[in-house]
mmCIF file of C-alpha atoms and ligand atoms in Angstrom:
data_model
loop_
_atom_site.group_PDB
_atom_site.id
_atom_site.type_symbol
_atom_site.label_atom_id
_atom_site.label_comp_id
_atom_site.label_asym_id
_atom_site.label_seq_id
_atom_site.Cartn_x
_atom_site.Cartn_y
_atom_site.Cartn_z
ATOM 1 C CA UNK O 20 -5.227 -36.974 -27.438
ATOM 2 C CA UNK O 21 -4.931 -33.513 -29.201
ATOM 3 C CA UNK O 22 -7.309 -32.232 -26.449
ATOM 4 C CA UNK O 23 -5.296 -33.678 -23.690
ATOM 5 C CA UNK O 24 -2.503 -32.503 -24.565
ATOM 6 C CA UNK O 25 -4.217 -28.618 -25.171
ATOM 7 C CA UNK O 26 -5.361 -28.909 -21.278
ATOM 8 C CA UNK O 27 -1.925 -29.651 -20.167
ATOM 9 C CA UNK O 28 -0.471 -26.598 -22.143
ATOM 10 C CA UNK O 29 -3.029 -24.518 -20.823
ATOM 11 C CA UNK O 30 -2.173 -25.862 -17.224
ATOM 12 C CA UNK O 31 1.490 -25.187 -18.099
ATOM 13 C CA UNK O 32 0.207 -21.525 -19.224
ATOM 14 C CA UNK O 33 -1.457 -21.399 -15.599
ATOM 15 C CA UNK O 34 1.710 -21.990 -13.770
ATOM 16 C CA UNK O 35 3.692 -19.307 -16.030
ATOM 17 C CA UNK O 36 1.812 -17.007 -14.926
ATOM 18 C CA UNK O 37 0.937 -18.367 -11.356
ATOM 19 C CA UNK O 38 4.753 -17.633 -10.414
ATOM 20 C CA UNK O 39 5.437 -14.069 -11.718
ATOM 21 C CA UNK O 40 5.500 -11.893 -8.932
ATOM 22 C CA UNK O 41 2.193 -10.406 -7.845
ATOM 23 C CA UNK O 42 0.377 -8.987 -10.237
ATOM 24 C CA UNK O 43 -0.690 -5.441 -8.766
ATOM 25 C CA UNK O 44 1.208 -2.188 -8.266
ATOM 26 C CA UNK O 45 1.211 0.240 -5.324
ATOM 27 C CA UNK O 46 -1.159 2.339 -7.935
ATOM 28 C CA UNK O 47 -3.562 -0.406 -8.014
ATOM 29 C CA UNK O 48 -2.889 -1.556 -4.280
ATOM 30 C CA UNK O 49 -3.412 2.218 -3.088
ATOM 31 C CA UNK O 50 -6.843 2.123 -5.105
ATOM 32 C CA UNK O 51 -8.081 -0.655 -3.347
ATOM 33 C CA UNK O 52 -7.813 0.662 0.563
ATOM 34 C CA UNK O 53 -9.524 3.434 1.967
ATOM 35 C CA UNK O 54 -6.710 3.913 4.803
ATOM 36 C CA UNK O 55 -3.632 5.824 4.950
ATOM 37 C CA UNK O 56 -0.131 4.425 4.721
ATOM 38 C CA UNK O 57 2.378 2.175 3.466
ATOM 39 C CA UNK O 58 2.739 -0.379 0.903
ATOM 40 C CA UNK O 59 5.711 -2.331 -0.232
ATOM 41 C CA UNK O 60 7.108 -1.800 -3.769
ATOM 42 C CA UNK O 61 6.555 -5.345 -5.581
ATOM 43 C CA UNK O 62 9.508 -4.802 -8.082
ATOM 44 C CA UNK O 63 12.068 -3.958 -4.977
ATOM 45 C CA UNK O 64 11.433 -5.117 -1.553
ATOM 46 C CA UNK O 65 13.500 -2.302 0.231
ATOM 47 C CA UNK O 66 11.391 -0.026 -1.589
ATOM 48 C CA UNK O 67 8.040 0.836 -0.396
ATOM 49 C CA UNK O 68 5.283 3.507 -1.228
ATOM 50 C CA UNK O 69 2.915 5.492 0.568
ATOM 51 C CA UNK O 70 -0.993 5.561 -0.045
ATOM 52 C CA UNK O 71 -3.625 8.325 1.316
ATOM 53 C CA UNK O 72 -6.884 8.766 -0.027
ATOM 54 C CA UNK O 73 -6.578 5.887 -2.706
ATOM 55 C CA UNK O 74 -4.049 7.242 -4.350
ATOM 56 C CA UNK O 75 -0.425 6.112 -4.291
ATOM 57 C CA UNK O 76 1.297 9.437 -2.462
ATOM 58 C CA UNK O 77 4.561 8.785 -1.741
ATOM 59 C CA UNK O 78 7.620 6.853 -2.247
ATOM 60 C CA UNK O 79 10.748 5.808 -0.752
ATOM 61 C CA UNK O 80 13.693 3.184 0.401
ATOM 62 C CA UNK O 81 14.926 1.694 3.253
ATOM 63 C CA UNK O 82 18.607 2.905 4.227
ATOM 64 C CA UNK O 83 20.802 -0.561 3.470
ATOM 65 C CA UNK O 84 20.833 -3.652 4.866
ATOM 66 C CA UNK O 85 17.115 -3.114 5.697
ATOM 67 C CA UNK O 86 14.637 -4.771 3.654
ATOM 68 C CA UNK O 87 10.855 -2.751 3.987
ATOM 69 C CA UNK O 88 8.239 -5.371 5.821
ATOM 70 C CA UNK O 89 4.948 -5.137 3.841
ATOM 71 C CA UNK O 90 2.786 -6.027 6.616
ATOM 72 C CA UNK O 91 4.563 -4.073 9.494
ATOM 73 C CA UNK O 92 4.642 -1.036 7.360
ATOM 74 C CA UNK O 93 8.229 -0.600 8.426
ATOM 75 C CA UNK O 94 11.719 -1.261 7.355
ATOM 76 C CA UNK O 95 13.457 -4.508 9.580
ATOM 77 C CA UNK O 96 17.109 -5.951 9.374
ATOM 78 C CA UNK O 97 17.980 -8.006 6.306
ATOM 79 C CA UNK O 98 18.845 -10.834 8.502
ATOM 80 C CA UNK O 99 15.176 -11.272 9.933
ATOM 81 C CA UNK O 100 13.238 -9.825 7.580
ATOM 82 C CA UNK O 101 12.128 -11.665 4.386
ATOM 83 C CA UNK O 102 12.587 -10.032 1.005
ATOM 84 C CA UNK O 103 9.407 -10.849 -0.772
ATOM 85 C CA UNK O 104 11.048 -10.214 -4.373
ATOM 86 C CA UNK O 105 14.294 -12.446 -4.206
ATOM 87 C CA UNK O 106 15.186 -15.338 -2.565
ATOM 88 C CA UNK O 107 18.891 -15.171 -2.919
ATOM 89 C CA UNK O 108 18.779 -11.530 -1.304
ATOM 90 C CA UNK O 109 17.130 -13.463 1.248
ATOM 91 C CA UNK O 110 19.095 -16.351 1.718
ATOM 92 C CA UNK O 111 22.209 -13.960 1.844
ATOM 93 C CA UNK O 112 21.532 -12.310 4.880
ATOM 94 C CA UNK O 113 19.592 -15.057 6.421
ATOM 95 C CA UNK O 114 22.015 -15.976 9.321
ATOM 96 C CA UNK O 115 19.388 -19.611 10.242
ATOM 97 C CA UNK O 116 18.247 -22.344 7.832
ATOM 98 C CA UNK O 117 14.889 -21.704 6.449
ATOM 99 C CA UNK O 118 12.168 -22.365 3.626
ATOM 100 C CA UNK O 119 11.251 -19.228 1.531
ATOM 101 C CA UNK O 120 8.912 -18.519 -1.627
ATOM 102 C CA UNK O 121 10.566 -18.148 -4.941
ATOM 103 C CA UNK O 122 8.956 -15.134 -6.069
ATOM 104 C CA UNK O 123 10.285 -15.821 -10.006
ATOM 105 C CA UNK O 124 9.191 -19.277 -9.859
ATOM 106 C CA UNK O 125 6.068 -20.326 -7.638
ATOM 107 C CA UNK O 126 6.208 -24.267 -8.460
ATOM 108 C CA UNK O 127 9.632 -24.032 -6.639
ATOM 109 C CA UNK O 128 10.455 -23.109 -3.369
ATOM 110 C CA UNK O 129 13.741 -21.855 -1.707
ATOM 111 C CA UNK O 130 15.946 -23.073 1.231
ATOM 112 C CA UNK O 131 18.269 -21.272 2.892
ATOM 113 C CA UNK O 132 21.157 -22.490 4.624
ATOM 114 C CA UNK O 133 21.318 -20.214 7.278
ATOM 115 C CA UNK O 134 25.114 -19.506 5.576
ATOM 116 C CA UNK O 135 24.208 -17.160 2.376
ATOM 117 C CA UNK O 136 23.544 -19.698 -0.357
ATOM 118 C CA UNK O 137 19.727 -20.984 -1.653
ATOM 119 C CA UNK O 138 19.022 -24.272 -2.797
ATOM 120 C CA UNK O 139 16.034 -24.890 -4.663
ATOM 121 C CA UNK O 140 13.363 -27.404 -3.919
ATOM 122 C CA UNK O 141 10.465 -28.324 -6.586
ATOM 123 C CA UNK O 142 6.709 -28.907 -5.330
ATOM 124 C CA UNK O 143 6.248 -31.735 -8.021
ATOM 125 C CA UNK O 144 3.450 -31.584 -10.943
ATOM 126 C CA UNK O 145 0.396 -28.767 -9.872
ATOM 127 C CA UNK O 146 1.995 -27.740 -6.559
ATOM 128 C CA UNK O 147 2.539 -24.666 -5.836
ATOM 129 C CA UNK O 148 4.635 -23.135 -2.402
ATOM 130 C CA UNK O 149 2.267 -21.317 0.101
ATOM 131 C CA UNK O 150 4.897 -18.957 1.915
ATOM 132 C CA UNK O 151 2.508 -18.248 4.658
ATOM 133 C CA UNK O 152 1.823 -22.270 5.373
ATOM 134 C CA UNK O 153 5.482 -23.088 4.708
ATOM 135 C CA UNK O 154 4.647 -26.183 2.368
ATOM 136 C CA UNK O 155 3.817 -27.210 -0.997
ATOM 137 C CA UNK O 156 0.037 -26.974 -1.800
ATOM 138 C CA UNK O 157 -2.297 -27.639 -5.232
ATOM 139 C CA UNK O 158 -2.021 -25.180 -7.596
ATOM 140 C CA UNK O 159 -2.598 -23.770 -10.105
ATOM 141 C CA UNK O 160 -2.751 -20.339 -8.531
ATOM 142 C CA UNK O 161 0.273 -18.986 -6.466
ATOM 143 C CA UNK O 162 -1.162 -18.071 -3.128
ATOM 144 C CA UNK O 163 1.652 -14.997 -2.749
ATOM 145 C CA UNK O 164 0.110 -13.798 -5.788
ATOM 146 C CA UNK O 165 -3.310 -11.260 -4.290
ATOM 147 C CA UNK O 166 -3.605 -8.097 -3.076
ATOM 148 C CA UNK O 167 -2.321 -8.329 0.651
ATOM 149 C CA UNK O 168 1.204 -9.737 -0.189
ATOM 150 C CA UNK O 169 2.500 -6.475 -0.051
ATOM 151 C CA UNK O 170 0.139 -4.745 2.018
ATOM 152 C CA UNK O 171 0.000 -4.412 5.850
ATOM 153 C CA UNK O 172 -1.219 -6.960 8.200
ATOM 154 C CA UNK O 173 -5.336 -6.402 9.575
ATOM 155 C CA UNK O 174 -6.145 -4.129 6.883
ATOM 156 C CA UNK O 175 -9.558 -4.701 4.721
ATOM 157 C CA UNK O 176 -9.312 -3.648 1.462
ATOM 158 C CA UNK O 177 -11.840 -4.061 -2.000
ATOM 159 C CA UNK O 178 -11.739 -7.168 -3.356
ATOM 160 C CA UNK O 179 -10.199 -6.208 -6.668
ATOM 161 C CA UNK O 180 -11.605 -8.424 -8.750
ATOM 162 C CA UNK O 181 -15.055 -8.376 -7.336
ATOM 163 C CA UNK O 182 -16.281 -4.486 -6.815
ATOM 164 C CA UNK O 183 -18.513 -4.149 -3.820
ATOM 165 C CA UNK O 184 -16.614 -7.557 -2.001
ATOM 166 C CA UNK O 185 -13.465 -6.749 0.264
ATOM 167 C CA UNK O 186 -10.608 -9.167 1.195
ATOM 168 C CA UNK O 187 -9.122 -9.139 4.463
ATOM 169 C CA UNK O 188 -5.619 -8.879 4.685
ATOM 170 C CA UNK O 189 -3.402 -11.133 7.297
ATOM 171 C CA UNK O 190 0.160 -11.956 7.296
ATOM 172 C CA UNK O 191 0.096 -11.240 3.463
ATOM 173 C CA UNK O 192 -2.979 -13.710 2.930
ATOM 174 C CA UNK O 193 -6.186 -12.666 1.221
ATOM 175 C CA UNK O 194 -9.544 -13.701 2.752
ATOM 176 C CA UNK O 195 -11.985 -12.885 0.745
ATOM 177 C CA UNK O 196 -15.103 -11.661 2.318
ATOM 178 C CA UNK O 197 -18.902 -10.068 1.603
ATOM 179 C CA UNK O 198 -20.880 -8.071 3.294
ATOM 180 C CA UNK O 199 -24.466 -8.989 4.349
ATOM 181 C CA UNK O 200 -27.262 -9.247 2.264
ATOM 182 C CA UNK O 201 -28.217 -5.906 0.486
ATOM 183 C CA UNK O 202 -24.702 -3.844 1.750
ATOM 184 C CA UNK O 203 -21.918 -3.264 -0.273
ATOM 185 C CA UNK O 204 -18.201 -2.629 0.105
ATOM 186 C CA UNK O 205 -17.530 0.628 -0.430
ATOM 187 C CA UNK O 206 -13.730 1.563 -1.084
ATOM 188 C CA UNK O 207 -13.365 5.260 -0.322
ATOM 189 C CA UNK O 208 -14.497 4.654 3.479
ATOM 190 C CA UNK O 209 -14.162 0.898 4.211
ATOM 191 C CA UNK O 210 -17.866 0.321 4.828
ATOM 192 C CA UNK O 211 -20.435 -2.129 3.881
ATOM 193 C CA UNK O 212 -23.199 0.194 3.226
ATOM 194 C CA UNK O 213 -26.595 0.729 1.396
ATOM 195 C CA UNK O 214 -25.339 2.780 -1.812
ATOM 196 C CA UNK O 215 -23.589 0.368 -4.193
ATOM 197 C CA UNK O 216 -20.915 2.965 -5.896
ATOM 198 C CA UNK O 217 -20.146 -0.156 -8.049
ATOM 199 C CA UNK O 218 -22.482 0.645 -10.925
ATOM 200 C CA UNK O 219 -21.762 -2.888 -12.203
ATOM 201 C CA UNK O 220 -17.770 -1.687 -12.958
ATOM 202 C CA UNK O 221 -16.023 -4.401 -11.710
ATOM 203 C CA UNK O 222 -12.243 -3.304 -12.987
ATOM 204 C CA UNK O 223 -11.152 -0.540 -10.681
ATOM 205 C CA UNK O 224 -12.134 2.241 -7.744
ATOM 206 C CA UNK O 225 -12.322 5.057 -11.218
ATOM 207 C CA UNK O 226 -9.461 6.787 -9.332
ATOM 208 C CA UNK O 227 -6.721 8.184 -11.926
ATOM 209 C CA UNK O 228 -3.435 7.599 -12.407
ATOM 210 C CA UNK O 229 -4.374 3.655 -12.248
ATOM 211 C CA UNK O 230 -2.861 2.312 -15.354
ATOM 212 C CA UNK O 231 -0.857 -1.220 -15.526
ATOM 213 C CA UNK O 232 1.928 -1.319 -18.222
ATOM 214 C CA UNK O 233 0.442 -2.650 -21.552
ATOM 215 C CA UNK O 234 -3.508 -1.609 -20.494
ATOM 216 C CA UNK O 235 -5.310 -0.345 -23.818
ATOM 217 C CA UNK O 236 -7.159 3.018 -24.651
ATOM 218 C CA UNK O 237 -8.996 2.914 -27.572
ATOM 219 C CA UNK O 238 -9.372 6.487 -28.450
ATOM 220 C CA UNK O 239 -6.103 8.348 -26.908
ATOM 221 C CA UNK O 240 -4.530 8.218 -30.158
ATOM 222 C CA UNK O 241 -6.899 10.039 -32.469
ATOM 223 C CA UNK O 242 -7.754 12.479 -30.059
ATOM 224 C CA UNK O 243 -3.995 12.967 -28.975
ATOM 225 C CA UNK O 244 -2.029 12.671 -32.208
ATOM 226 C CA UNK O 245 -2.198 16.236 -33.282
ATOM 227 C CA UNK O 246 -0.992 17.639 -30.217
ATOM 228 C CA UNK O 247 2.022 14.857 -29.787
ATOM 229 C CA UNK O 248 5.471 15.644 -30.947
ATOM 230 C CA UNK O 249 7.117 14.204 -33.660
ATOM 231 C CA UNK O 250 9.456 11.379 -32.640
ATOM 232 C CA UNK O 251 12.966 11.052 -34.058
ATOM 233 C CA UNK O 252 15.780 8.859 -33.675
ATOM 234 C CA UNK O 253 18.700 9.392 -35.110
ATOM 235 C CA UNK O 254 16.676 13.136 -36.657
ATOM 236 C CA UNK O 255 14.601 10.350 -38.447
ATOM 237 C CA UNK O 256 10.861 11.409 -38.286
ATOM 238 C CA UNK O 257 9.443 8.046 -36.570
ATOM 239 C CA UNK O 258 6.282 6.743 -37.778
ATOM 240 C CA UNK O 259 4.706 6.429 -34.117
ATOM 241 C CA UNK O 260 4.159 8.978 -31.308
ATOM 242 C CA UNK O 261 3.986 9.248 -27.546
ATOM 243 C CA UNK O 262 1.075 11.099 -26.403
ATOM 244 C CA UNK O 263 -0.008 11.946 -22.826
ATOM 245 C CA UNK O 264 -1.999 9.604 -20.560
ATOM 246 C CA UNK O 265 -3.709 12.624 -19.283
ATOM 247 C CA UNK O 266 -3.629 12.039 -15.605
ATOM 248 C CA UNK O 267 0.140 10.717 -14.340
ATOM 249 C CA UNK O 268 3.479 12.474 -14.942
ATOM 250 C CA UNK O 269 5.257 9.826 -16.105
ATOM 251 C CA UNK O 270 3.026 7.243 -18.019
ATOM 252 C CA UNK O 271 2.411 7.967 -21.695
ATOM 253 C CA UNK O 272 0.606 5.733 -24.552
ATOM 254 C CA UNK O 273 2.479 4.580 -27.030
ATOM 255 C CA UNK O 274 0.752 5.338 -30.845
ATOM 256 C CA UNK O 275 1.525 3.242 -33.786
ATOM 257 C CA UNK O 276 -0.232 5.259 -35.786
ATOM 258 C CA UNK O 277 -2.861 8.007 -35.698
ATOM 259 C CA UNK O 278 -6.238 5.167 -35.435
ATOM 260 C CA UNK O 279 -4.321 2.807 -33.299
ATOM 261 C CA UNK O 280 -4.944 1.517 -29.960
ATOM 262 C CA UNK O 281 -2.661 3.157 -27.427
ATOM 263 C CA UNK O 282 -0.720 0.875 -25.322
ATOM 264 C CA UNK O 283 0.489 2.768 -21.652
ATOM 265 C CA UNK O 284 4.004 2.884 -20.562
ATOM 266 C CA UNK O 285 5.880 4.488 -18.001
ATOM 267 C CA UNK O 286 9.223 6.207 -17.687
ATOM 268 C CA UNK O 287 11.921 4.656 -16.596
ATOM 269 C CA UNK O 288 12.394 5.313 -12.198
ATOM 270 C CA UNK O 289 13.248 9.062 -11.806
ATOM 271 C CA UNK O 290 11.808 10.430 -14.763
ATOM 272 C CA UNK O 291 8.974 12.149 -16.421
ATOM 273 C CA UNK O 292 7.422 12.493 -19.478
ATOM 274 C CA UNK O 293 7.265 15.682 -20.580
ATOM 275 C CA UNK O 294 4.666 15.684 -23.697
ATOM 276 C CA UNK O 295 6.200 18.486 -25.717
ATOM 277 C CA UNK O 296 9.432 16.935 -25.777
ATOM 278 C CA UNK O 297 7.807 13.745 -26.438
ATOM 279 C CA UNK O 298 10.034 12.092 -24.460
ATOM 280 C CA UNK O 299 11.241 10.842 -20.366
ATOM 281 C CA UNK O 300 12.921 13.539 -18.884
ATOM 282 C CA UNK O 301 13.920 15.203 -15.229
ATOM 283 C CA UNK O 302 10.995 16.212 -14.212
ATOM 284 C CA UNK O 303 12.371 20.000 -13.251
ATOM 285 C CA UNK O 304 13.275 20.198 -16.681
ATOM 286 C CA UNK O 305 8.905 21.007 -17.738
ATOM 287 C CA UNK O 306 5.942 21.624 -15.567
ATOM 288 C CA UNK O 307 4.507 18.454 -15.037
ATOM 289 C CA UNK O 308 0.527 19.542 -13.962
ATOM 290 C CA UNK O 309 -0.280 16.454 -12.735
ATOM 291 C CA UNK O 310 0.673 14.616 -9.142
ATOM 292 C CA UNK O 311 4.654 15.541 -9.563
ATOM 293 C CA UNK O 312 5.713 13.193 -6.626
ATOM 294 C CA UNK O 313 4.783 9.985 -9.396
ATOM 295 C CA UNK O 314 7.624 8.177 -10.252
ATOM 296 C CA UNK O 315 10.128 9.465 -8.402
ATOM 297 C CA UNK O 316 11.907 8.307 -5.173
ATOM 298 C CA UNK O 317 11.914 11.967 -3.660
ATOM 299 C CA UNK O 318 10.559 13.288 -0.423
ATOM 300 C CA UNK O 319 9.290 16.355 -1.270
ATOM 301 C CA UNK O 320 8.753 17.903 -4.995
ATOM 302 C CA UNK O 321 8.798 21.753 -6.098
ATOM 303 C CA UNK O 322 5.299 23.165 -6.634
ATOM 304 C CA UNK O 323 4.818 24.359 -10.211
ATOM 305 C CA UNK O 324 3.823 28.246 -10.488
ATOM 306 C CA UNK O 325 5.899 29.251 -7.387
ATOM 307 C CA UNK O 326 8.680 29.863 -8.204
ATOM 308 C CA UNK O 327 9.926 27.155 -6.572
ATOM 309 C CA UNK O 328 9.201 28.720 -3.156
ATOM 310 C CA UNK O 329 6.959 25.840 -2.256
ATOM 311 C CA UNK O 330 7.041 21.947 -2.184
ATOM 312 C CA UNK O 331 5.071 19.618 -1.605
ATOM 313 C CA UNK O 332 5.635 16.707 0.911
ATOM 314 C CA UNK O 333 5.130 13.439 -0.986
ATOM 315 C CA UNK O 334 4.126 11.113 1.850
ATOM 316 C CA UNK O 335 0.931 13.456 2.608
ATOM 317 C CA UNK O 336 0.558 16.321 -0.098
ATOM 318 C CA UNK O 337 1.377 18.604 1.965
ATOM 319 C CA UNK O 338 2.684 22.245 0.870
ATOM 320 C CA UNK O 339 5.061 23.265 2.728
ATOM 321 C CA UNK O 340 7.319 26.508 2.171
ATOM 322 C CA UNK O 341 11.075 27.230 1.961
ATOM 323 C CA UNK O 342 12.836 30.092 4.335
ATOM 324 C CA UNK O 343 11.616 33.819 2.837
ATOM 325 C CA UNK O 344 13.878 34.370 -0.014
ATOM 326 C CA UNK O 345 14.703 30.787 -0.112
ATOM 327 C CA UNK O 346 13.736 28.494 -3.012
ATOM 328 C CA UNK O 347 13.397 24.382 -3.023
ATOM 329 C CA UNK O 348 16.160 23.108 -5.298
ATOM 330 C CA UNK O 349 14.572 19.389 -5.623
ATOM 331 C CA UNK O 350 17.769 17.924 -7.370
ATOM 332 C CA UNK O 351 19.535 18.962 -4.451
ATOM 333 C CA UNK O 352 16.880 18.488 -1.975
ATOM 334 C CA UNK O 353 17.741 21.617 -0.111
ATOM 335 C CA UNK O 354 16.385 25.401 -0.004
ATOM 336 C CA UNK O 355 18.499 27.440 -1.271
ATOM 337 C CA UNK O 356 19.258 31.357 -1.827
ATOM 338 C CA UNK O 357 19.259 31.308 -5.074
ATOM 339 C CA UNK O 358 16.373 30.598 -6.819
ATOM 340 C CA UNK O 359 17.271 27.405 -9.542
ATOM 341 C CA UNK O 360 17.311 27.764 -13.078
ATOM 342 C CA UNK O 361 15.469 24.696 -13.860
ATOM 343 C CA UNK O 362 11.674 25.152 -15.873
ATOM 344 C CA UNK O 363 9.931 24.059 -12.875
ATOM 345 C CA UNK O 364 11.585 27.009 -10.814
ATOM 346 C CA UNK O 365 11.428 29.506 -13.969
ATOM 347 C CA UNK O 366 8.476 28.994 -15.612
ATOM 348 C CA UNK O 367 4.521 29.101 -15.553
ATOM 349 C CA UNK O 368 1.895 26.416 -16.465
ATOM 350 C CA UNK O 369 -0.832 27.241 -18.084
ATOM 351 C CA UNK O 370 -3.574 25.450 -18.833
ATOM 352 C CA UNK O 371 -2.762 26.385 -22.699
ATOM 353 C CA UNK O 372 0.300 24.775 -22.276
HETATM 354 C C1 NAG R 429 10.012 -23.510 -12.127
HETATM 355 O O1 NAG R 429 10.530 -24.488 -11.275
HETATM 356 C C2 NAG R 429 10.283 -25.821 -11.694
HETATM 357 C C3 NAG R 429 10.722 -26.736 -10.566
HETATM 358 O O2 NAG R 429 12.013 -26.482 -10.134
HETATM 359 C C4 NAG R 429 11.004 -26.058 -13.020
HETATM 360 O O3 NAG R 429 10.770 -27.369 -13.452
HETATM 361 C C5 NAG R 429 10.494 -25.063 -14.037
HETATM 362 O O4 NAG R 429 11.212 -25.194 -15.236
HETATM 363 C C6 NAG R 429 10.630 -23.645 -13.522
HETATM 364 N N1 NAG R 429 9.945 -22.733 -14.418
HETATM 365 C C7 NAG R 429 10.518 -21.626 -14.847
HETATM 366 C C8 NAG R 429 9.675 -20.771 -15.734
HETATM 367 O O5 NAG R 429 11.654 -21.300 -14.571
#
């Protein structure tokens, strides 16, 4: 009886975490695809991101009343275009009855009347709502929950739990796939070839600035804690530190003490985290040497050690320069004739620093 009861918990357990939204950022999303473009943002589905090279470039939001497609790549009307993240946002511009996903809640499904309002249907004990299939099927797993949901339509990307497999992506359904005997799937080109680049790492592509909120580093601490910044609240001396994750702007480990495990965070939307202040900041208020587009929902970002006369052009990394005698204010978003007194624009990075 004891043991029954265990397997139904752990079922329960299952479905908990069947129905939060999908598990993988544009970071980890970006990672996975060897082609160029967008992604949608799986926290905010107006927002959407931008990936090139397997790394997550860019960033951005539809204007309102648009809500960013995921596997058009583009941003539709908020009438006909389903808004992966909420159900009431899309039942309240839906303008005909219809069936859609609860993203909170995958054992339940959503029905909108066509008038603004959602009513909630349940899929009964281990069923689960397919939103591509429009019906309830057998769980435990939540079929919105892989890789494609927010990634375009006829794309093949790596199969990120199985290095060297890819899934194929269609209408925001996974099919997973392998190649023939002896080939792998190789990420950075989108090939089944003879060179396995797996090397029996199964967690991730080894391209930076992949961290999930919570993931573990079991050195980062000791070797960081000398050069991290006192914390204080209140100008209490805190026991812990924030040191630098060493490859993102705005992610930091959090250290409970000099020999603990790190635990990665990131800064709230729109900020950095400058390691000297210990803290999340603007990010033209410290030179930032990493990818300065991260975390923030700009189009274009001042290149450090120019003065400001350059930026960069988050969608594609390119550099790009201001007028002659004109400087890139980036809180503005404007060149400008006088050249901004913010760090970014004032100062120099060195690799001292
Ligand atoms: C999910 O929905 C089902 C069916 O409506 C409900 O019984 C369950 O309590 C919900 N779970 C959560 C975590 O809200």
């Amino acid at each position: 009886m004891g043991a029954y009861n265990l397997r139904i918990c752990a079922l329960v357990a299952c479905l908990l975490l069947a129905s939060q939204a999908s598990g993988y950022t544009m970071e980890q999303m970006c990672a996975q695809w060897s082609g160029t473009g967008y992604v949608g943002n799986p926290s905010n589905c107006r927002a959407w991101g931008y990936c090139q090279g397997q790394k997550l470039v860019g960033w951005g939001t539809c204007p309102n009343d648009y809500i960013f497609n995921s596997q058009k790549g583009a941003c539709g009307y908020a009438s006909s275009t389903v808004c992966a993240t909420s159900a009431v946002q899309t039942c309240a511009s839906a303008t005909s009855p219809m069936y859609v996903a609860d993203p909170m809640n995958c054992t339940q499904y959503g029905y909108c009347d066509g008038k603004g309002s959602v009513q909630y249907g349940n899929c009964g004990v281990g069923g689960v709502y397919s939103a591509s299939s429009g019906k309830c099927v057998w769980g435990p797993s939540c079929p919105q929950d892989n890789i494609c949901q927010f990634m375009l339509s006829g794309i093949y990307v790596g199969d990120p739990n199985n290095c060297g497999s890819y899934v194929a992506c269609n209408n925001g359904v996974a099919t997973s796939g392998t190649c023939s005997t002896g080939l792998t799937y190789n990420l950075a080109n989108g090939y089944c070839q003879e060179t396995n680049n797996c090397n029996g790492d199964n967690s991730n592509s080894g391209s930076s600035g992949e961290f999930t909120v919570g993931q573990q580093n079991k050195n980062i601490c000791k070797t960081l804690w000398g050069d991290a910044v006192d914390v204080k609240v209140e100008n209490v001396v805190q026991t812990y530190k924030y040191v630098s994750d060493q490859s993102t702007c705005y992610g930091y480990y959090f250290c409970a003490e000099p020999t603990a495990i790190g635990y990665w965070n990131q800064c709230p939307a729109g900020t950095q985290f400058n390691i000297k202040a210990g803290q999340c900041v603007s990010p033209a208020s410290f030179i930032c040497p990493y990818n300065r587009c991260g975390n923030v929902n700009s189009e274009f970002m001042a290149v450090k050690n120019t003065g400001c006369e350059s930026y960069i052009v988050c969608s594609d990394s390119a550099i790009q320069n201001c007028p002659t005698d004109m400087y890139y204010d980036e809180v503005n978003n404007i060149c400008t004739g006088t050249q901004p007194d913010y760090p970014i624009c004032k100062g120099t990075y060195t690799s001292t620093d």
